[in-house]
Structures are given as structure tokens and as C-alpha cells.
Coordinates of C-alpha atoms in Angstrom, one line a residue:
X1 CA 37.4 -4.4 31.8
X2 CA 40.7 -6.2 31.8
X3 CA 43.9 -4.4 32.0
X4 CA 45.8 -7.0 30.4
X5 CA 48.2 -5.8 27.8
X6 CA 48.4 -9.2 26.0
X7 CA 45.2 -10.6 24.2
X8 CA 43.8 -13.9 26.0
X9 CA 45.1 -17.0 24.1
X10 CA 41.5 -17.9 23.5
X11 CA 39.2 -15.2 22.3
X12 CA 36.2 -14.5 20.4
X13 CA 35.8 -11.6 17.8
X14 CA 34.1 -8.2 18.2
X15 CA 32.3 -6.6 15.6
X16 CA 30.7 -3.1 15.4
X17 CA 27.8 -3.4 12.8
X18 CA 26.1 -0.3 11.3
X19 CA 22.4 -1.3 10.7
X20 CA 21.4 1.9 8.8
X21 CA 19.2 4.7 9.8
X22 CA 15.7 2.9 10.1
X23 CA 14.6 0.9 7.2
X24 CA 15.5 -2.6 7.2
X25 CA 16.1 -2.8 3.7
X26 CA 19.2 -0.6 4.1
X27 CA 20.9 -3.2 6.2
X28 CA 24.0 -4.2 4.2
X29 CA 24.5 -7.9 3.0
X30 CA 27.6 -8.0 5.3
X31 CA 25.8 -6.7 8.4
X32 CA 23.0 -9.2 8.0
X33 CA 25.5 -12.1 7.4
X34 CA 27.1 -11.2 10.7
X35 CA 24.1 -10.7 12.7
X36 CA 22.7 -14.1 11.7
X37 CA 26.0 -15.9 12.7
X38 CA 26.5 -14.0 16.0
X39 CA 26.8 -15.8 19.2
X40 CA 26.1 -12.5 21.1
X41 CA 23.8 -9.5 19.9
X42 CA 24.6 -6.3 21.9
X43 CA 22.8 -3.1 21.4
X44 CA 22.3 0.3 23.2
X45 CA 19.0 1.6 24.4
X46 CA 17.7 4.8 25.9
X47 CA 16.2 5.3 29.4
X48 CA 12.6 3.9 29.3
X49 CA 12.9 3.2 25.4
X50 CA 13.4 0.4 23.2
X51 CA 16.5 0.0 21.2
X52 CA 16.1 1.3 17.7
X53 CA 19.1 -0.7 16.7
X54 CA 17.4 -4.0 17.6
X55 CA 14.3 -3.2 16.2
X56 CA 15.6 -2.6 12.7
X57 CA 17.0 -6.1 12.6
X58 CA 14.7 -8.0 14.6
X59 CA 13.9 -10.5 11.7
X60 CA 17.7 -11.2 11.5
X61 CA 18.3 -12.3 15.0
X62 CA 19.3 -15.9 15.2
X63 CA 17.4 -18.4 17.3
X64 CA 19.0 -18.8 20.8
X65 CA 21.3 -15.8 20.4
X66 CA 22.2 -14.3 23.7
X67 CA 21.1 -10.7 23.9
X68 CA 23.0 -8.1 25.8
X69 CA 20.9 -4.6 26.2
X70 CA 23.2 -1.8 27.2
X71 CA 20.7 0.6 28.6
X72 CA 22.2 4.3 29.2
X73 CA 21.9 5.6 32.7
X74 CA 21.2 9.1 31.3
X75 CA 20.4 10.4 27.9
X76 CA 20.6 14.2 28.4
X77 CA 23.6 16.5 29.5
X78 CA 22.7 16.0 33.4
X79 CA 23.7 13.3 35.7
X80 CA 24.0 12.7 39.5
X81 CA 27.5 11.4 39.1
X82 CA 29.8 13.6 41.1
X83 CA 31.9 13.8 38.0
X84 CA 29.1 15.0 36.0
X85 CA 27.5 13.9 32.7
X86 CA 30.6 12.5 31.0
X87 CA 32.0 10.9 34.0
X88 CA 28.6 9.0 34.4
X89 CA 28.9 7.9 30.6
X90 CA 32.5 6.9 31.1
X91 CA 31.5 4.5 34.0
X92 CA 28.8 3.2 31.7
X93 CA 31.0 2.3 28.8
X94 CA 33.3 0.6 31.3
X95 CA 30.7 -1.5 32.3
X96 CA 29.6 -2.4 28.7
X97 CA 33.1 -3.4 27.9
X98 CA 33.2 -5.6 31.0
X99 CA 29.9 -7.5 30.0
X100 CA 31.0 -7.9 26.5
X101 CA 34.5 -9.1 27.5
X102 CA 32.9 -11.9 29.4
X103 CA 31.6 -13.3 26.1
X104 CA 34.7 -12.7 24.1
X105 CA 37.0 -14.6 26.7
X106 CA 34.7 -17.5 26.1
X107 CA 35.5 -17.5 22.4
X108 CA 31.9 -15.9 21.3
X109 CA 31.4 -13.7 18.3
X110 CA 29.9 -10.7 19.5
X111 CA 28.2 -8.2 17.3
X112 CA 27.4 -4.8 18.6
X113 CA 24.7 -3.2 16.7
X114 CA 24.8 0.7 15.7
X115 CA 22.2 2.8 14.3
X116 CA 23.5 4.4 11.1
X117 CA 27.1 3.8 11.1
X118 CA 29.2 2.7 14.1
X119 CA 31.9 5.4 14.2
X120 CA 29.7 8.2 13.4
X121 CA 28.4 9.7 16.4
X122 CA 27.7 6.1 17.6
X123 CA 28.0 4.4 21.1
X124 CA 30.1 1.6 19.6
X125 CA 33.2 3.9 19.4
X126 CA 33.6 3.9 23.1
X127 CA 33.3 0.2 23.3
X128 CA 35.7 -0.2 20.4
X129 CA 38.1 2.2 22.3
X130 CA 38.3 -0.2 25.3
X131 CA 38.1 -3.6 23.6
X132 CA 39.9 -3.3 20.4
X133 CA 43.2 -3.3 21.9
X134 CA 42.7 -6.7 23.5
X135 CA 40.4 -8.6 21.2
X136 CA 40.2 -9.0 17.1
X137 CA 37.8 -6.4 16.1
X138 CA 36.3 -5.2 12.9
X139 CA 33.9 -2.4 11.9
X140 CA 31.0 -2.9 9.2
X141 CA 30.0 0.5 8.1
X142 CA 26.3 1.3 7.6
X143 CA 24.2 3.7 5.7
X144 CA 24.1 7.2 7.8
X145 CA 21.2 9.2 8.6
X146 CA 22.7 11.9 6.8
X147 CA 22.5 10.0 3.6
X148 CA 19.1 8.8 4.3
X149 CA 18.1 12.4 5.3
X150 CA 19.5 13.8 1.9
X151 CA 17.7 11.1 0.0
X152 CA 14.4 12.2 1.8
X153 CA 15.0 15.8 0.9
X154 CA 15.7 14.8 -2.8
X155 CA 18.1 17.7 -3.2
X156 CA 21.7 17.8 -3.9
X157 CA 23.5 18.2 -0.7
X158 CA 26.8 19.6 -1.9
X159 CA 27.9 20.5 -5.3
X160 CA 31.1 21.1 -6.9
X161 CA 33.5 22.8 -4.6
X162 CA 30.8 23.1 -1.8
X163 CA 32.2 22.5 1.6
X164 CA 30.0 20.3 3.8
X165 CA 30.0 20.7 7.7
X166 CA 28.3 18.3 10.0
X167 CA 27.4 19.8 13.4
X168 CA 25.9 18.7 16.8
X169 CA 23.1 20.6 17.7
X170 CA 24.5 20.6 21.2
X171 CA 26.9 23.4 20.6
X172 CA 26.3 26.9 22.0
X173 CA 23.9 28.9 19.8
X174 CA 26.5 31.7 18.9
X175 CA 29.1 29.0 18.0
X176 CA 26.4 26.9 15.7
X177 CA 25.5 30.0 14.2
X178 CA 29.0 31.0 13.3
X179 CA 29.9 27.4 11.8
X180 CA 26.6 27.6 9.8
X181 CA 27.5 30.8 8.5
X182 CA 31.2 29.6 7.5
X183 CA 30.2 26.7 5.5
X184 CA 28.3 26.1 2.2
X185 CA 26.2 23.0 3.0
X186 CA 25.4 21.7 6.7
X187 CA 23.8 19.0 8.7
X188 CA 22.6 19.6 12.1
X189 CA 22.2 16.5 14.4
X190 CA 21.5 15.7 17.8
X191 CA 18.1 17.7 18.0
X192 CA 15.2 17.0 20.6
X193 CA 15.8 19.4 23.7
X194 CA 18.5 21.5 21.7
X195 CA 16.0 22.1 18.9
X196 CA 14.9 25.8 19.7
X197 CA 18.5 26.9 19.9
X198 CA 19.3 25.1 16.6
X199 CA 16.6 27.0 14.8
X200 CA 17.8 30.3 16.5
X201 CA 21.4 29.5 15.2
X202 CA 20.1 28.8 11.8
X203 CA 18.1 32.2 11.8
X204 CA 21.3 34.0 13.0
X205 CA 23.1 32.4 10.0
X206 CA 20.6 33.5 7.5
X207 CA 19.6 30.1 6.4
X208 CA 16.2 29.6 7.8
X209 CA 14.6 29.7 4.5
X210 CA 16.9 27.0 2.9
X211 CA 17.0 24.6 6.0
X212 CA 14.8 21.6 5.9
X213 CA 13.7 19.4 8.9
X214 CA 14.0 15.6 8.6
X215 CA 12.6 13.2 11.3
X216 CA 13.2 9.6 11.4
X217 CA 14.9 9.5 8.1
X218 CA 13.9 6.4 6.0
X219 CA 11.7 4.8 8.9
X220 CA 7.9 4.4 8.7
X221 CA 7.4 7.6 10.5
X222 CA 9.5 9.7 8.5
X223 CA 8.6 13.4 8.3
X224 CA 10.2 16.2 6.0
X225 CA 9.1 19.8 6.1
X226 CA 10.7 23.4 6.2
X227 CA 12.6 23.8 9.3
X228 CA 10.5 27.0 10.1
X229 CA 7.0 25.1 10.2
X230 CA 8.3 22.5 12.8
X231 CA 6.7 22.5 16.3
X232 CA 9.6 22.3 18.6
X233 CA 7.4 20.1 21.1
X234 CA 7.2 17.3 18.6
X235 CA 10.8 17.0 17.8
X236 CA 12.7 13.5 18.6
X237 CA 16.3 13.2 18.9
X238 CA 16.2 11.0 15.9
X239 CA 15.9 13.9 13.6
X240 CA 18.4 16.4 11.8
X241 CA 18.4 19.6 10.0
X242 CA 19.6 19.7 6.4
X243 CA 21.0 22.8 4.8
X244 CA 21.7 22.1 1.2
X245 CA 24.6 24.0 -0.6
X246 CA 23.9 25.9 -3.8
X247 CA 27.1 25.1 -5.9
X248 CA 30.1 27.6 -5.7
X249 CA 30.6 27.6 -9.5
X250 CA 29.2 30.3 -11.5
X251 CA 28.1 27.9 -14.5
X252 CA 26.8 25.1 -12.1
X253 CA 23.7 23.7 -13.6
X254 CA 20.8 22.4 -11.4
X255 CA 21.7 24.2 -8.6
X256 CA 19.5 23.7 -5.5
X257 CA 18.3 27.4 -6.1
X258 CA 17.5 27.3 -9.9
X259 CA 18.3 31.2 -10.4
X260 CA 20.4 33.5 -8.1
X261 CA 20.7 37.0 -9.2
X262 CA 23.7 38.9 -8.5
X263 CA 22.3 40.8 -5.3
X264 CA 21.6 37.5 -3.8
X265 CA 24.9 36.0 -4.8
X266 CA 27.0 38.5 -3.0
X267 CA 25.2 37.6 0.2
X268 CA 26.4 34.0 0.0
X269 CA 29.6 32.7 1.2
X270 CA 31.7 32.3 -1.9
X271 CA 35.4 32.0 -3.0
X272 CA 37.5 34.9 -3.0
X273 CA 37.4 35.5 -6.8
X274 CA 33.6 35.1 -7.0
X275 CA 33.2 37.5 -4.2
X276 CA 35.2 40.2 -5.9
X277 CA 33.3 39.6 -9.1
X278 CA 29.9 39.7 -7.6
X279 CA 30.7 43.0 -5.7
X280 CA 32.0 44.5 -8.9
X281 CA 29.0 43.7 -10.6
X282 CA 26.9 45.2 -7.8
X283 CA 28.8 48.4 -8.1
X284 CA 27.9 48.6 -11.6
X285 CA 24.1 47.8 -11.1
X286 CA 23.9 50.4 -8.5
X287 CA 25.2 52.9 -10.8
X288 CA 28.0 54.0 -8.4
X289 CA 30.7 56.2 -9.7
X290 CA 33.2 58.3 -8.3
X291 CA 30.6 61.1 -7.4
X292 CA 28.2 58.8 -5.9
X293 CA 26.9 59.3 -2.4
X294 CA 25.4 55.7 -2.2
X295 CA 28.7 54.2 -1.2
X296 CA 28.8 52.1 2.0
X297 CA 31.8 52.4 4.6
X298 CA 34.7 50.1 4.9
X299 CA 35.4 49.8 8.7
X300 CA 38.7 48.4 9.5
X301 CA 38.4 46.9 12.9
X302 CA 41.0 45.8 15.5
X303 CA 39.8 42.8 17.6
X304 CA 42.5 42.9 20.2
X305 CA 44.9 40.1 20.7
X306 CA 42.5 37.6 22.0
X307 CA 39.8 37.9 24.7
X308 CA 36.3 39.2 24.0
X309 CA 36.8 41.6 27.0
X310 CA 39.5 43.4 24.9
X311 CA 37.1 44.2 22.1
X312 CA 36.3 47.7 22.3
X313 CA 32.8 48.9 22.5
X314 CA 33.2 50.8 19.1
X315 CA 34.4 47.8 17.5
X316 CA 31.4 45.9 18.8
X317 CA 28.9 48.6 17.7
X318 CA 30.4 48.3 14.2
X319 CA 30.4 44.6 14.0
X320 CA 26.8 44.6 15.1
X321 CA 25.4 46.6 12.1
X322 CA 27.8 45.8 9.1
X323 CA 26.3 43.6 6.2
X324 CA 29.7 41.9 5.6
X325 CA 32.8 40.9 7.6
X326 CA 36.0 40.0 5.7
X327 CA 39.2 39.0 7.0
X328 CA 41.7 36.0 8.0
X329 CA 39.5 33.0 8.9
X330 CA 40.4 32.9 12.7
X331 CA 39.8 36.6 13.1
X332 CA 36.3 36.2 11.3
X333 CA 35.6 33.2 13.6
X334 CA 35.8 35.8 16.6
X335 CA 32.8 37.7 15.3
X336 CA 29.5 36.7 16.6
X337 CA 27.1 35.4 13.9
X338 CA 23.8 37.3 13.7
X339 CA 21.0 37.4 11.3
X340 CA 21.9 39.3 8.0
X341 CA 25.7 39.3 8.4
X342 CA 27.5 37.6 5.5
X343 CA 30.9 36.2 6.7
X344 CA 33.9 36.0 4.2
X345 CA 36.9 34.4 5.6
X346 CA 40.0 33.8 3.8
X347 CA 43.8 32.9 3.9
X348 CA 46.6 34.8 5.7
X349 CA 48.6 36.2 2.7
X350 CA 45.9 37.8 0.6
X351 CA 45.6 41.1 2.6
X352 CA 45.2 43.5 -0.4
X353 CA 42.9 41.3 -2.1
X354 CA 40.6 41.3 1.0
X355 CA 40.9 45.3 0.8
X356 CA 39.7 45.2 -2.7
X357 CA 36.8 42.9 -2.0
X358 CA 35.7 45.2 0.9
X359 CA 36.0 48.4 -1.4
X360 CA 34.1 46.7 -4.0
X361 CA 31.2 45.7 -1.7
X362 CA 31.1 49.4 -0.3
X363 CA 30.9 50.8 -3.7
X364 CA 28.0 48.8 -4.2
X365 CA 26.3 50.3 -1.0
X366 CA 27.1 47.6 1.4
X367 CA 28.5 48.2 5.1
X368 CA 31.8 46.1 5.5
X369 CA 34.0 45.3 8.3
X370 CA 37.5 44.2 7.7
X371 CA 38.8 42.5 10.9
X372 CA 42.3 42.2 12.2
X373 CA 43.8 40.8 15.4
X374 CA 45.4 43.4 17.6
X375 CA 45.3 46.8 16.4
X376 CA 44.2 47.0 12.8
X377 CA 46.7 49.9 12.1
X378 CA 49.7 47.9 13.5
X379 CA 51.0 45.3 11.2
X380 CA 47.3 44.8 10.4
X381 CA 44.6 45.3 7.7
X382 CA 44.3 49.1 7.8
X383 CA 47.4 49.7 5.8
X384 CA 46.3 46.8 3.3
X385 CA 43.1 48.6 2.7
X386 CA 44.6 51.9 2.0
X387 CA 47.1 50.3 -0.3
X388 CA 44.2 48.6 -2.0
X389 CA 42.3 52.0 -2.2
X390 CA 45.4 53.6 -3.8
X391 CA 45.6 51.0 -6.6
X392 CA 42.4 52.1 -8.3
X393 CA 40.8 55.5 -8.8
X394 CA 37.5 53.9 -8.6
X395 CA 38.1 53.6 -4.7
X396 CA 39.0 57.1 -4.0
X397 CA 35.5 58.2 -2.7
X398 CA 34.8 54.9 -0.5
X399 CA 34.8 56.1 2.9
X400 CA 37.4 54.0 5.0
X401 CA 36.9 54.2 8.8
X402 CA 39.7 52.5 11.2
X403 CA 38.5 51.2 14.6
X404 CA 41.5 51.0 17.0
X405 CA 42.3 47.9 19.3
X406 CA 44.4 46.7 21.9
X407 CA 47.8 45.8 20.4
X408 CA 49.6 42.5 20.8
X409 CA 52.8 44.4 22.0
X410 CA 50.9 46.7 24.5
X411 CA 49.0 43.7 25.9
X412 CA 52.3 41.6 26.4
X413 CA 54.1 44.6 27.9
X414 CA 51.1 45.0 30.4
X415 CA 51.3 41.1 31.1
X416 CA 54.8 41.7 32.2
X417 CA 54.5 45.1 33.8
X418 CA 55.5 48.0 31.6
X419 CA 58.3 46.9 29.4
X420 CA 57.3 49.4 26.6
X421 CA 56.6 52.2 29.3
X422 CA 59.2 54.5 27.5
X423 CA 60.2 55.3 23.9
X424 CA 59.9 52.0 22.1
X425 CA 59.8 50.4 18.4
X426 CA 57.5 47.7 17.2
X427 CA 59.2 45.7 14.5
X428 CA 58.0 42.7 12.4
X429 CA 60.6 40.2 11.8
X430 CA 58.7 38.8 8.7
X431 CA 60.7 39.3 5.3
X432 CA 57.6 38.7 3.4
X433 CA 56.8 42.3 2.6
X434 CA 60.4 43.9 3.2
X435 CA 64.0 42.4 2.6
X436 CA 65.8 40.9 5.5
X437 CA 68.4 43.5 5.1
X438 CA 66.0 46.3 5.9
X439 CA 65.0 44.3 9.0
X440 CA 68.6 44.0 10.1
X441 CA 69.4 47.7 9.5
X442 CA 66.2 48.7 11.7
X443 CA 67.2 46.3 14.4
X444 CA 70.8 47.7 14.7
X445 CA 69.3 51.4 14.6
X446 CA 67.0 50.9 17.4
X447 CA 69.6 49.1 19.5
X448 CA 71.9 52.0 18.7
X449 CA 69.0 54.3 19.9
X450 CA 68.6 52.3 23.1
X451 CA 64.8 51.9 22.5
X452 CA 62.9 49.0 23.9
X453 CA 61.6 46.8 21.2
X454 CA 58.7 44.4 20.6
X455 CA 59.1 42.0 17.8
X456 CA 56.0 40.7 15.8
X457 CA 56.1 37.6 13.7
X458 CA 59.2 36.3 15.4
X459 CA 59.7 32.8 14.1
X460 CA 57.8 30.5 12.0
X461 CA 58.1 27.1 10.3
X462 CA 59.0 29.0 7.2
X463 CA 61.4 31.4 9.0
X464 CA 63.0 29.2 11.7
X465 CA 66.4 31.0 11.7
X466 CA 65.7 34.6 11.6
X467 CA 65.2 35.2 15.2
X468 CA 68.3 33.7 16.0
X469 CA 70.1 36.1 13.3
X470 CA 68.3 39.0 14.9
X471 CA 69.6 37.7 18.3
X472 CA 73.1 37.8 16.8
X473 CA 72.6 41.5 15.5
X474 CA 71.4 42.7 18.6
X475 CA 74.4 41.3 20.6
X476 CA 76.7 43.3 18.3
X477 CA 75.2 46.4 19.9
X478 CA 73.7 45.4 23.2
X479 CA 75.1 43.8 26.3
X480 CA 74.4 40.1 26.9
X481 CA 72.4 41.1 30.1
X482 CA 69.9 43.2 28.2
X483 CA 66.1 41.9 29.8
X484 CA 64.4 39.8 27.2
X485 CA 60.7 39.1 27.8
X486 CA 58.8 36.4 25.8
X487 CA 55.0 36.5 26.2
X488 CA 53.0 33.5 24.9
X489 CA 49.3 33.4 24.0
X490 CA 48.7 36.5 25.7
X491 CA 45.0 36.6 27.0
X492 CA 44.5 33.1 26.3
X493 CA 44.1 30.1 28.5
X494 CA 47.7 29.0 27.7
X495 CA 49.0 32.3 28.5
X496 CA 52.7 32.4 29.9
X497 CA 55.5 34.8 30.4
X498 CA 59.4 34.2 30.8
X499 CA 62.0 36.7 31.6
X500 CA 65.6 36.2 30.6
X501 CA 68.6 38.0 29.2
X502 CA 69.8 38.4 25.6
X503 CA 72.5 36.1 26.1
X504 CA 70.8 33.5 27.8
X505 CA 67.6 33.8 25.5
X506 CA 67.0 30.7 23.2
X507 CA 65.2 31.5 19.9
X508 CA 64.3 27.9 19.7
X509 CA 61.8 28.2 22.4
X510 CA 59.7 30.7 20.3
X511 CA 56.9 30.2 17.7
X512 CA 54.3 32.4 16.2
X513 CA 52.3 32.5 19.3
X514 CA 54.9 34.6 21.0
X515 CA 55.8 38.2 21.2
X516 CA 59.5 38.9 21.9
X517 CA 60.5 42.2 23.7
X518 CA 64.0 43.5 24.2
X519 CA 64.2 46.3 27.1
X520 CA 66.2 49.2 27.1
X521 CA 69.2 50.0 29.2
X522 CA 67.0 51.4 31.9
X523 CA 64.5 48.6 31.9
X524 CA 64.2 46.9 35.2
X525 CA 63.2 43.7 36.8
X526 CA 61.3 43.8 40.4
X527 CA 61.9 41.4 42.9
X528 CA 58.6 39.9 42.2
X529 CA 59.6 39.4 38.4
X530 CA 57.7 42.5 37.0
X531 CA 59.6 44.0 34.1
X532 CA 59.1 47.9 33.5
X533 CA 60.9 50.8 31.6
X534 CA 60.9 54.3 33.3
X535 CA 59.6 57.3 31.5
X536 CA 62.5 59.2 32.3
X537 CA 66.4 58.8 31.4
X538 CA 69.0 59.4 34.0

């Protein structure tokens, strides 16, 4: 393809035209008009197959039109190209663009056909990326397979506040199961060879009874049947799975499932308020009172600061048998989905509400895990659960089991060496739950006591100045050459570590992905840059 930055003076026009999911009657009037007036019709085709896009509009092709068949070199995730599958496809799209550019330079109107919609998992996207900066380009939307499949199922896909997620079946099974469990309604595309894994993911997400298989939506060979009844050997690529939503509103009429009793309702992903209400209703129906022995347990689980390898065996065991997992959404996302597990993610500032939700579910006889990053007992959910339990005598008899985890501070200390190897303090710089004056008082006291310190929540968009203020407070007590360590994204791919001094430390370089440590007077830096604090005092 040309690398010119300026469009040629005499060019044609490029159109990406969606031709719908299969039924020629779903081709739009605009698409038909452009196809009939095209100088060049281009279409993609699989290896050894006829182009589905061309077959849909065969009766619309004008006499004498130039046809460009763009045949894929590969159609699965395997390729002989030294760079792998995506390198092979990249070279193929480069070639497609070169072929179409030849016609565009001659002033031709070039129409690239796309099954469904051109910009929805469509190959035209990659041609568009290459040619639209150079030539006048327009996109004509088409009816997607999602719409056609939903019409074939003839059940509302998403209602009221339902969230719809569209997923590729090529995702790994655990990831696909997690995403299915975290949404209200779903479409899974790109089946064929991925089908057995998709079925397993749907089963693990607890959605197999609700999932519907649609093959060749709107086409002459359309098939619609329960996902559980499908023979994997018969599944083509042009098929998908529909998981209809059930409506989050309690007063929703005409839901996909006509009547949902309270016991079923609590097992579904719901809004925070509805989960609390359902759990409370369950507790009443189960007849639980302060002396009941039918309570489940609230397990408060520390997941460690990031890597799966830092999740303890005890935490994995608990997460492997509980009925529900509750927590801040990114932490819930770290828990592998499995059959029978209900996931209840929420935002980052409703900790006590999460605790009440977990306690209500446990009162109803459910085993519940409330998850935290790092150690649940260090600025985590353990204290929030106990706070929630203290707020209502009805929770007094609910067992609470705290499962420890690797703390972010100690993981960061280990990355540096042993910054917190002696007496130390862990301090949150957030003033969301305590006045800033209290933070300042504690910083000054720890500095005067010569404690090494680790700072959680050091600096955020809503609190951009407090770390700088903390530095000023510390410099009132500590010398400017006191060792400072900044650990970023500990345990993750972006992990980094910097060692500086309090005087040279720049708070502007810190964000919420960092943990900041200030050493004691005895903290040392080795010739190789390791930082450690002796256990003894000279």
C-alpha cells in the first residue's frame, strides 16, 4: 500500500457496506444502491469456501462489475508465518489494501462487502485502517448477526437496566466464564472450533439452562435450539450463543423468565440494593433468628497484591466452595468462575454495604466470600465486615472467618529487599475515613519514633496534593537524605522500583498504582541497589 501522506489528486471512493446476516431481504436500501452503482465489488472468502457476503447480494451485482475476491490465507489461530497468525493476517490485509488501491487510484468506486455490519467483527475494519487516511471513505451499517439471532430466539435480549456483553468465543474458558457471570445478558460469537470451550464456560457461569444456540441467523439453514442440546461436531463458525437477560427491576413485566422466586433471585447478578433485599427476604424465609444454627459463614479473603501465585492455598480452598463472592469489581474479577458461584461486584466506596450484603446472605444459610486485594485485614474488607456486623444485633451470631493474604506493603518491601525488616508503620494517606489532621499527626509521630513507614493510597486524582503535604511534614522531622522507595504495580508485568531520598523524592511521579516507603535512620542501600532495615538498633 502507498505510504503517501497526501491523497492522490484523482481518486475513487471506498465504501464498506454491511449486507446483513444472511437474508437478502435484510440488505438496506442504501447498501443496495451502492452495490448496483459500484465499479468494483470486493469481498472476503475463507479458504476453500465461497464468500457469504457475495452470495447474499448476488442478484444486486451490476453487469460487468469488477470483482475482487480477497481470500484469507488462514482462518484459524494457526499459521506458517514466522510471526504467527496475526502476522499472517496483517500481511494479508496489506495485500488487500494494495489491490483495492489500484482501483481507487483509477477513480473507481470500490464497495467492500461485509457480512452483518462492516465495523462489528468485520474484516473491512482492517482495510479501512489502511486506506481511509488516503481516500474518501464511507461506511454503510448493516443488520448484525446479534439482531438476527435475537429475532430468531424471539425473546427480549436485555430489559430495563440489564447490561449486555458481546464476547468472542476465542477467549480462554476461565476468562469467558468470568465475563459471562459478570453480566446480565450476553452474546458469544466466533464458535466453530471454540464451541466445546464456550459450552464449558457457559456451564461454569451457571447459565447453561438459559443459553440458546443460533446457527446461520436469518439464513435458509437457520437453526435455533437450547445450547445444551447441540452436537459440537455440527457447529459452523457462523453461529452464536444468546443468553437473554432477565430484567433487573423487581417490577419488570414480561421478563424472560416469567416468575422468579426469591431463592432464585438471590443467585443472579443484581444491583446492590436488590441483592440486599433478596438476601434479607431469604433470611426471613429460612426462619433464621439470633439462635439459629443454619447460618452460613462470611469468609473475608485476602487475594494478595496481584499475581495468582500469591493467593494462599487457604484462600483458594475457600473460594472453591463458597456460594457467593462479593467485592470491589477488579478483585471479584480475579476469582475464577465456576459452576454454582454467583459473583456480586460493586464500586470502591461501599465497603460497609458489601459487609451487610454478605452478612444477609450468610444469615440465609449461604457461604459467602468477601474479597480484598492484599491482606483483607490491612486497609481491607475485614474491618468493614466487622463494622457492618456491629451495626445490627441480627448479625451477632453470623460466623466471620478472616483469611490472611500477602500485603501490598510487604510485597513491595520484598521487591526492594527488606525495607520493613524492623519496626514499621503502615499508613493510609486517604482522608476519606479520617481527618487529614489525624494523618499529619500520625506521620509526625512515626517519624519522631524513627519507624520505617509504608504509605497506602498515596496520591489520586481527587487527592493530588496530599503526598506532597506529607513530604513537607516528614521533612520537618527527618533529614533530606532519608531513603525513599517507590514500588509500582508490584507483582505485575508493569512492575518497577525506584530508590531516592526524601529531599529528591517527587510526589508528582506517584499514582494509586504505587506504594511509597520511607526508611528508618538505620535503613541501608547496598551497592546493588537493594534496600534493607536491620532488625537491631546500634
